[in-house]
CSV table of C-alpha atoms in Angstrom, one decimal:
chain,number,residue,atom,x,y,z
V,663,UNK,CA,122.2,112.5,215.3
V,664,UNK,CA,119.5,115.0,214.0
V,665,UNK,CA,122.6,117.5,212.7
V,666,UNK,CA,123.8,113.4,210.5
V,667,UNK,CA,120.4,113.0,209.4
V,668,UNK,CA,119.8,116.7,208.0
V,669,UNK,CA,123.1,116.4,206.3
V,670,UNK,CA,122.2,113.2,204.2
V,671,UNK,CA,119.0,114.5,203.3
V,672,UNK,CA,120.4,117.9,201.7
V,673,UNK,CA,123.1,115.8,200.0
V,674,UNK,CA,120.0,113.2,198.9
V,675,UNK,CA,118.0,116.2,197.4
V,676,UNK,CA,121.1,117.4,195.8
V,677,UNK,CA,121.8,114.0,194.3
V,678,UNK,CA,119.0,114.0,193.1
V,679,UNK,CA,118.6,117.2,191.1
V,680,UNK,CA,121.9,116.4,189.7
V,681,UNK,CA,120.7,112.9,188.1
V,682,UNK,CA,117.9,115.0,186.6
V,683,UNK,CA,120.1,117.5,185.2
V,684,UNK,CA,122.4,114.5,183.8
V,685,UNK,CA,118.7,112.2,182.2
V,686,UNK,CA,117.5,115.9,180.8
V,687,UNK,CA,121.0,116.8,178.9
V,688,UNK,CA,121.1,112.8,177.8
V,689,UNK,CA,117.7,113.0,176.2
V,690,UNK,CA,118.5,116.5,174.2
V,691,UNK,CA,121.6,115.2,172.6
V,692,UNK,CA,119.5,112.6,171.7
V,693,UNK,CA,117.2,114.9,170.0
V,694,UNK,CA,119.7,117.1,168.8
V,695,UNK,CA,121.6,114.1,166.9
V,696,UNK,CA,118.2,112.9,166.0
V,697,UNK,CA,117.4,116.3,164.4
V,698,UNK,CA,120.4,116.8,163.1
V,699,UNK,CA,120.2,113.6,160.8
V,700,UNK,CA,116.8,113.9,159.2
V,701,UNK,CA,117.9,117.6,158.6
V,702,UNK,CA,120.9,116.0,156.8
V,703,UNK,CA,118.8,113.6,155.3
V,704,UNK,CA,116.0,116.3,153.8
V,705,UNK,CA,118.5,118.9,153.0
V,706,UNK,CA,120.7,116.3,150.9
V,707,UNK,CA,121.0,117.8,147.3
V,708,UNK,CA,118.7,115.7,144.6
V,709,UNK,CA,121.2,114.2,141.7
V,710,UNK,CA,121.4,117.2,138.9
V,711,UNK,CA,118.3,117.4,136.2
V,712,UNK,CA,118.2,118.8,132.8
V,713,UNK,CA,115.5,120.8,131.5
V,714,UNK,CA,113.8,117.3,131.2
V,715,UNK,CA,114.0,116.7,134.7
V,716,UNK,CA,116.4,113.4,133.4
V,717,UNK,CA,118.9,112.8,136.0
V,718,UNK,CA,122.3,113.8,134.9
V,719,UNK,CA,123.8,110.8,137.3
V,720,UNK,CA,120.7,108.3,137.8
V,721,UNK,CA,120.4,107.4,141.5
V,722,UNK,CA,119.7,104.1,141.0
V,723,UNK,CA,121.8,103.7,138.4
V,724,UNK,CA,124.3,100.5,137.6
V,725,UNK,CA,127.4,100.6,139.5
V,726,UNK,CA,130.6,99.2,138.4
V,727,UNK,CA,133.6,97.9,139.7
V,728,UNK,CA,137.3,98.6,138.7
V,729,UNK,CA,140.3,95.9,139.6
V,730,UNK,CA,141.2,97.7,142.7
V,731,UNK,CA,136.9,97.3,144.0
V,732,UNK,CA,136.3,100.7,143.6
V,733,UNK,CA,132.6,100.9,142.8
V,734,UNK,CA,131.4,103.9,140.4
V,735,UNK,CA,127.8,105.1,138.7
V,736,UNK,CA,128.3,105.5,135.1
V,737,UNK,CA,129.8,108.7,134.1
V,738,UNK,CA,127.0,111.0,132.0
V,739,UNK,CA,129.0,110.4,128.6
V,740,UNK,CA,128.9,108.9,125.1
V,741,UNK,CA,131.6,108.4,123.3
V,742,UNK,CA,131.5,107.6,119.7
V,743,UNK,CA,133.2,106.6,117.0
V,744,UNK,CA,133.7,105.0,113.3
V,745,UNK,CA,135.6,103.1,110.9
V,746,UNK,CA,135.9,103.0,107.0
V,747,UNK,CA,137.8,100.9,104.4
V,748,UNK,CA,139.4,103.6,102.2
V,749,UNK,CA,141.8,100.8,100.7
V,750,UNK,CA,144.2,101.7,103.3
V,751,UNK,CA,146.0,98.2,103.2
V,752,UNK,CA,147.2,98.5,99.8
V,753,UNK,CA,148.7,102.0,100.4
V,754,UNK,CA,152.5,102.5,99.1
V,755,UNK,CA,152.9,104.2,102.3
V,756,UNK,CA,151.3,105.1,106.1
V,757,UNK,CA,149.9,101.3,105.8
V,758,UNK,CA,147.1,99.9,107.7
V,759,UNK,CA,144.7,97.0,106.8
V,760,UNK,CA,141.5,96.8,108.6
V,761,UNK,CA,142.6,93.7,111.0
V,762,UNK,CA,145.2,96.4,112.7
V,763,UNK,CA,142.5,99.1,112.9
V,764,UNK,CA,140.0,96.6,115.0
V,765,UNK,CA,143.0,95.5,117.1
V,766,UNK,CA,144.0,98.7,118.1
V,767,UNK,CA,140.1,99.6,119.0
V,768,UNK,CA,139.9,96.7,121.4
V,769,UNK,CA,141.4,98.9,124.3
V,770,UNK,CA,139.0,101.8,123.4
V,771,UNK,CA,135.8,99.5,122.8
V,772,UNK,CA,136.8,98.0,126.0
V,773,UNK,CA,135.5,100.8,128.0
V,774,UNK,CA,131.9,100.0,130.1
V,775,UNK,CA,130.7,103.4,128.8
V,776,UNK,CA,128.0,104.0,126.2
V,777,UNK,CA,129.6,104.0,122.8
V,778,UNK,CA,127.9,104.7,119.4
V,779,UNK,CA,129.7,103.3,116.6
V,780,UNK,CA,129.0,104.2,113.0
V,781,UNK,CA,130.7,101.3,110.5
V,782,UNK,CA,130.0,99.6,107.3
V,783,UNK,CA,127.4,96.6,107.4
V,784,UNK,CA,129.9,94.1,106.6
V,785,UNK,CA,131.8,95.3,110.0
V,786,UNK,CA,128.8,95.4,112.3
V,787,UNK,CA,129.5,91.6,113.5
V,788,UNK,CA,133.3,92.4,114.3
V,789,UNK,CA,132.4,95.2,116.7
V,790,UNK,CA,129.2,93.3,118.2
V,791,UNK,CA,132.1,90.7,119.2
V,792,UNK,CA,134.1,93.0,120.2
V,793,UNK,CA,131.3,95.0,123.0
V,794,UNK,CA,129.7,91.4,123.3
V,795,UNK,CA,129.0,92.0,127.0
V,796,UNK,CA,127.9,95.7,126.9
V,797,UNK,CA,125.5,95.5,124.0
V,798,UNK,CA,122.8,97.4,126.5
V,799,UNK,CA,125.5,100.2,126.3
V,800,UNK,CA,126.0,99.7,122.0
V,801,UNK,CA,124.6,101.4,119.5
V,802,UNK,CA,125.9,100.3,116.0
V,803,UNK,CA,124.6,102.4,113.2
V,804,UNK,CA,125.4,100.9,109.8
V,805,UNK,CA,126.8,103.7,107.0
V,806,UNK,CA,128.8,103.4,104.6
V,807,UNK,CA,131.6,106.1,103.1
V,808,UNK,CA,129.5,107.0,100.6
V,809,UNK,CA,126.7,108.4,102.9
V,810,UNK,CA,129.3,110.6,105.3
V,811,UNK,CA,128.4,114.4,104.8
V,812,UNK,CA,131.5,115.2,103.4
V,813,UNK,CA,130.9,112.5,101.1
V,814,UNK,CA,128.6,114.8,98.6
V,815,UNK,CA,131.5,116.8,97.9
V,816,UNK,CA,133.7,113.9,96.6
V,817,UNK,CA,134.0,115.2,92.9
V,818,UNK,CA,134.8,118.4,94.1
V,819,UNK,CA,137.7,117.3,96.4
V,820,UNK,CA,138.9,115.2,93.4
V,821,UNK,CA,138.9,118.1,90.9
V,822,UNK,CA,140.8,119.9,93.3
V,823,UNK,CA,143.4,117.4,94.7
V,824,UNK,CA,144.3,116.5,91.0
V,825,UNK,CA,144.6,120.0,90.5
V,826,UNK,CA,147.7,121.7,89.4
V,827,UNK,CA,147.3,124.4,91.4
V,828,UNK,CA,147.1,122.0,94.6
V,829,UNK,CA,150.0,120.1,93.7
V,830,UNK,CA,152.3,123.5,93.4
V,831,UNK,CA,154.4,123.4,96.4
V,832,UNK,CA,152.7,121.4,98.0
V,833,UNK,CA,155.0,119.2,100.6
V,834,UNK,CA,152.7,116.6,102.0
V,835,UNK,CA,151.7,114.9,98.8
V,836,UNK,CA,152.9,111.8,100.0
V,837,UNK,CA,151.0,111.6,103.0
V,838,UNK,CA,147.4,110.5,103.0
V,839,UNK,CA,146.0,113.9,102.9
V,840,UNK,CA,148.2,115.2,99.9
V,841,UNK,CA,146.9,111.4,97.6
V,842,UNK,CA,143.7,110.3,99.1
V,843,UNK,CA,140.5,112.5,99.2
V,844,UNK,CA,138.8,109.6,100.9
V,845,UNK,CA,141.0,110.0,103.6
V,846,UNK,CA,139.9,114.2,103.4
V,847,UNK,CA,136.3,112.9,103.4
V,848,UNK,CA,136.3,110.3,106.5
V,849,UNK,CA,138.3,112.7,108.6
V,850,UNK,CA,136.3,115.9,108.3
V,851,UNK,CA,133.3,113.7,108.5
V,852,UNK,CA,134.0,112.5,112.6
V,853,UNK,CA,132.4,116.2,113.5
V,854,UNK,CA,129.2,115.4,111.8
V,855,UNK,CA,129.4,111.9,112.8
V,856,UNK,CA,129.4,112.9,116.6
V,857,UNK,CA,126.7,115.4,115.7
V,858,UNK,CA,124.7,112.5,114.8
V,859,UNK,CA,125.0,110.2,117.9
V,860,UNK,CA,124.2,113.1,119.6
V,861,UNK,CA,120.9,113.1,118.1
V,862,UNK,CA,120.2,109.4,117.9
V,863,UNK,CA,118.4,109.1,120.8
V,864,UNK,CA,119.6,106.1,122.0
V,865,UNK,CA,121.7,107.3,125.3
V,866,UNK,CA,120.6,111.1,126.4
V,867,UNK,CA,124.0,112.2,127.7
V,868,UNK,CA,124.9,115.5,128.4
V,869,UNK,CA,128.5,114.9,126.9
V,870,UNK,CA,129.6,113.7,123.6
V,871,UNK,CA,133.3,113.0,122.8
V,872,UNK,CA,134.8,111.5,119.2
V,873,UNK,CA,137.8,109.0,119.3
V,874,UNK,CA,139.3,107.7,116.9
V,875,UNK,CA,138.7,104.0,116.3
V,876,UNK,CA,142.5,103.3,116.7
V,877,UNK,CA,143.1,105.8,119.1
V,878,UNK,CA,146.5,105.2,121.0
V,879,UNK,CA,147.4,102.2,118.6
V,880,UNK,CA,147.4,100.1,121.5
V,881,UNK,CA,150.1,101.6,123.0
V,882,UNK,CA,151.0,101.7,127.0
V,883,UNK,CA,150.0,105.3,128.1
V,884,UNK,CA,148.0,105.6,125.4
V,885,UNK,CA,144.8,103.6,126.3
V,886,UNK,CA,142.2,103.7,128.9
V,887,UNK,CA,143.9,102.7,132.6
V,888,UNK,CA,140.9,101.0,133.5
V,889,UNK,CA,137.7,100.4,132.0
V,890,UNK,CA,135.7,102.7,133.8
V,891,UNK,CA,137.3,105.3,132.6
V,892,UNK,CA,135.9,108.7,131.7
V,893,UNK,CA,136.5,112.5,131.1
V,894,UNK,CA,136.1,113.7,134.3
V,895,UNK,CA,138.1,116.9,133.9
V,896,UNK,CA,136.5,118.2,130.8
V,897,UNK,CA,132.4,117.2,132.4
V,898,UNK,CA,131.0,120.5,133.4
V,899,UNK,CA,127.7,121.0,132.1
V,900,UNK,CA,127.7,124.8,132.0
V,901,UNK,CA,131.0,124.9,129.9
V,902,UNK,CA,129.8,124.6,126.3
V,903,UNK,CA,132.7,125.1,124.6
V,904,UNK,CA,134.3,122.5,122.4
V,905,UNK,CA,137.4,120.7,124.1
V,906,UNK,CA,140.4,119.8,121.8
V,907,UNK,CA,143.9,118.7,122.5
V,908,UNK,CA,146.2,121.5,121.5
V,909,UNK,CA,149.5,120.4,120.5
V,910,UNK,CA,151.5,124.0,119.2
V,911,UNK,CA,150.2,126.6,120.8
V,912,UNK,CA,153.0,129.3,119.9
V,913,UNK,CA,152.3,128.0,116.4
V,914,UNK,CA,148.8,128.6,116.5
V,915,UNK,CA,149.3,132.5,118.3
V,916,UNK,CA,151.6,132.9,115.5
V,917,UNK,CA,149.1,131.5,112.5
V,918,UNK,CA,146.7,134.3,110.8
V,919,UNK,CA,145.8,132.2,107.7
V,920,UNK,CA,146.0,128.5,106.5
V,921,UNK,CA,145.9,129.5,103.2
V,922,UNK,CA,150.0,128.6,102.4
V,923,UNK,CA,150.2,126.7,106.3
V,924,UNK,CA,148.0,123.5,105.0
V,925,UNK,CA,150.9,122.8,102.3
V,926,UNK,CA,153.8,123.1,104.5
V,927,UNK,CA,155.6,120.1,106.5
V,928,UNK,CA,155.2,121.3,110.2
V,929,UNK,CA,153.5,119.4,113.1
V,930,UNK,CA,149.6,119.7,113.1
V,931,UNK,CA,148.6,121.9,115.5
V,932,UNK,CA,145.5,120.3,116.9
V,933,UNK,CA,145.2,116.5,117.2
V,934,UNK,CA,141.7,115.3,116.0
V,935,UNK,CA,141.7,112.3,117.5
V,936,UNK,CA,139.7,113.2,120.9
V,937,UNK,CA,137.4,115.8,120.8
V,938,UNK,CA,133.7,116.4,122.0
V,939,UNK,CA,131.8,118.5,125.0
V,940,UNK,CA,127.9,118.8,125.7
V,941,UNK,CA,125.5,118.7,123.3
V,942,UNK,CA,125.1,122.3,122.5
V,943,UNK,CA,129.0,122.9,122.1
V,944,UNK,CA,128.8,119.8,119.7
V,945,UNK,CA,126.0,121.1,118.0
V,946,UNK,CA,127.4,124.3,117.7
V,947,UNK,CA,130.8,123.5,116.3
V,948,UNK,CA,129.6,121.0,114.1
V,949,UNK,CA,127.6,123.5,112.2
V,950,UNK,CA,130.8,126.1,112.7
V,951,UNK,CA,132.9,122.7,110.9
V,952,UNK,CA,130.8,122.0,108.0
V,953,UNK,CA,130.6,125.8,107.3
V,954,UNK,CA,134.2,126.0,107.4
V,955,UNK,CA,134.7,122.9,105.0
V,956,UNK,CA,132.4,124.4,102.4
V,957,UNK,CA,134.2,127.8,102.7
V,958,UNK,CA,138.1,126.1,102.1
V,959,UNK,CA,136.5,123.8,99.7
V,960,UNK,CA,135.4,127.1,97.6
V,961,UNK,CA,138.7,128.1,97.9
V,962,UNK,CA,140.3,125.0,96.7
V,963,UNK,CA,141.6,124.3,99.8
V,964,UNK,CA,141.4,120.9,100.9
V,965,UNK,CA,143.2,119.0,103.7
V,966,UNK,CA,142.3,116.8,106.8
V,967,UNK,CA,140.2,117.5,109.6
V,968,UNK,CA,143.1,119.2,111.5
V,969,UNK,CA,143.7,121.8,109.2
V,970,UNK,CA,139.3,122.4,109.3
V,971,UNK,CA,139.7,122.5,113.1
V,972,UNK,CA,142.6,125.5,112.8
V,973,UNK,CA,140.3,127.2,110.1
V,974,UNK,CA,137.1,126.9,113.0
V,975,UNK,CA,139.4,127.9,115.7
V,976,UNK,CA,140.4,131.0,113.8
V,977,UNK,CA,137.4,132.5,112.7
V,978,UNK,CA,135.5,131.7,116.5
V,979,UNK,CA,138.6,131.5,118.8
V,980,UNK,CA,135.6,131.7,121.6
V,981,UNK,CA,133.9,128.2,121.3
V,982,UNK,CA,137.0,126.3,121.8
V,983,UNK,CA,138.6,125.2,125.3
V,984,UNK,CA,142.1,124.1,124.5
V,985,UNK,CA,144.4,121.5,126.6
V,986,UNK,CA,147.7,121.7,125.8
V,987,UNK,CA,148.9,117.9,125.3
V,988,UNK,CA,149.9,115.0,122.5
V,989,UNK,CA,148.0,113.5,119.6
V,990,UNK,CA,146.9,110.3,122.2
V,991,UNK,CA,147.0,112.0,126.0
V,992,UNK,CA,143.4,111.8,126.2
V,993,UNK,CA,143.1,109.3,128.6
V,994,UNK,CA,145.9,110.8,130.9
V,995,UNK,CA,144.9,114.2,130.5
V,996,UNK,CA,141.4,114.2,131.0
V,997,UNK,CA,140.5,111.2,133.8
């Protein structure tokens, strides 16, 4: 009976140590886990700040829904763009009256992105219509076509488009930059344009991107997927070189001078319609573009702003990031 009772009292005590063991190992996972989260919690990188110490991505910033209930911050980005009556309706050819250019901009103007839109007074109401519910993300800035930056060197474009000289084998006189030198003006006027909204102040972005107010002409494949959509692929802060849509690229390895190109029938080889980066590789080209429009000018070269994009890519090959792609694949290439 003594041997039983010496037994259960050494299996007691062992019992015993072993539920200890078990409560002590419980209450360090406890800590462990416990430790582990506020380390989580403290070490969590901050959202990204500019020199400013402005949040690139605001942490309590407004978050948006798409049709499938995905939920999104806004995207970092301001796009802008513009529109101008050059008489455009009454053209013989490559007609478009200002009622086709606001419907095609409804799928771009559609986007719940900040926009900055340069127009004509007497427009101002149509595109307030048309970003009714996203006036907190609107800024219209009234200008006409006579106060553009390439619009100071109107006479000068006229002297030279009515020129001899520039009509001398030239193929394209047909098309809106062989007959209309307001059509030379507005287009090589979108870089300093964007320059502008960049230093508006209104939204302090990092990026800046031009579209074209009828961008994709309404087009399935051509316009924005969803409303939240945004450049994603072409956002890194540290890359401040200019992006641009490539659209030849053999043609443009090939190309040492634009000199004879500009009056010669072939496909453009950049499409100006989307184009943009942060606001030192806007800033930067811009200044590169206005140079470069002066210098062709002097030359008695004038063309759109596809043809002062190849001139800028060829004298500083080094500020541009090129994606191959089509005049409208913005929104496919880039989200």
């Amino acid at each position: 009976m003594s041997y039983t009772n010496t037994i259960y009292k050494q299996l007691k005590g062992r019992l015993e140590v072993g539920l200890r063991w078990i409560l002590l190992v419980a209450c360090l996972g406890t800590v462990v886990l416990y430790c582990s989260a506020s380390l989580t919690f403290l070490t969590k990188p901050a959202p990204l700040a500019d020199m400013s110490g402005r949040l690139s991505v605001p942490a309590n910033g407004p978050v948006l829904s798409d049709q499938n209930g995905t939920t999104v911050v806004d995207a970092d980005v301001t796009f802008v763009t513009g529109f101008f009556d050059i008489g455009r309706g009454s053209w013989p050819r490559f007609i478009r009256d200002n009622d086709k250019y606001f419907t095609y901009a409804e799928s771009i103007l559609s986007l719940q992105s900040n926009f900055i839109v340069f127009v004509p007074e007497e427009f101002r109401s149509r595109v307030e219509a048309m970003r009714a519910n996203m006036m907190n993300k609107t800024e219209i800035i009234s200008l006409s076509k006579e106060e553009l930056h390439c619009a100071q060197y109107l006479d000068l474009v006229n002297n030279v488009m009515f020129s001899g000289n520039f009509k001398k084998g030239h193929k394209l006189l047909k098309h809106p930059e062989g007959f209309c030198p307001w059509y030379n003006i507005v287009t090589n006027s979108k870089a300093p344009l964007l320059l502008k909204a960049s230093q508006s102040g209104r939204f302090n972005t990092k990026f800046f991107y031009w579209i074209d107010f009828g961008y994709g002409e309404g087009k399935p494949g051509r316009v924005p997927p969803s409303p939240l959509w945004s450049p994603k692929k072409i956002m890194d802060p540290d890359d401040h070189r200019v992006i641009f849509i490539l659209r030849r690229r053999g043609q443009l390895q090939r190309l040492k001078s634009i000199r004879k190109e500009y009056k010669v029938n072939k496909d453009p080889i950049f499409a100006g319609g989307f184009f943009g980066g942060t606001r030192k590789a806007v800033e930067t080209y811009v200044n590169l573009h206005k140079n470069m429009f002066e210098e062709l000018l002097s030359k008695n070269i004038v063309d759109d702003d596809q043809t002062t994009v190849t001139a800028c890519y060829l004298k500083e090959p080094g500020l541009f990031r090129l994606i191959d792609g089509e005049f409208c694949d913005a929104f496919k290439l880039f989200q």
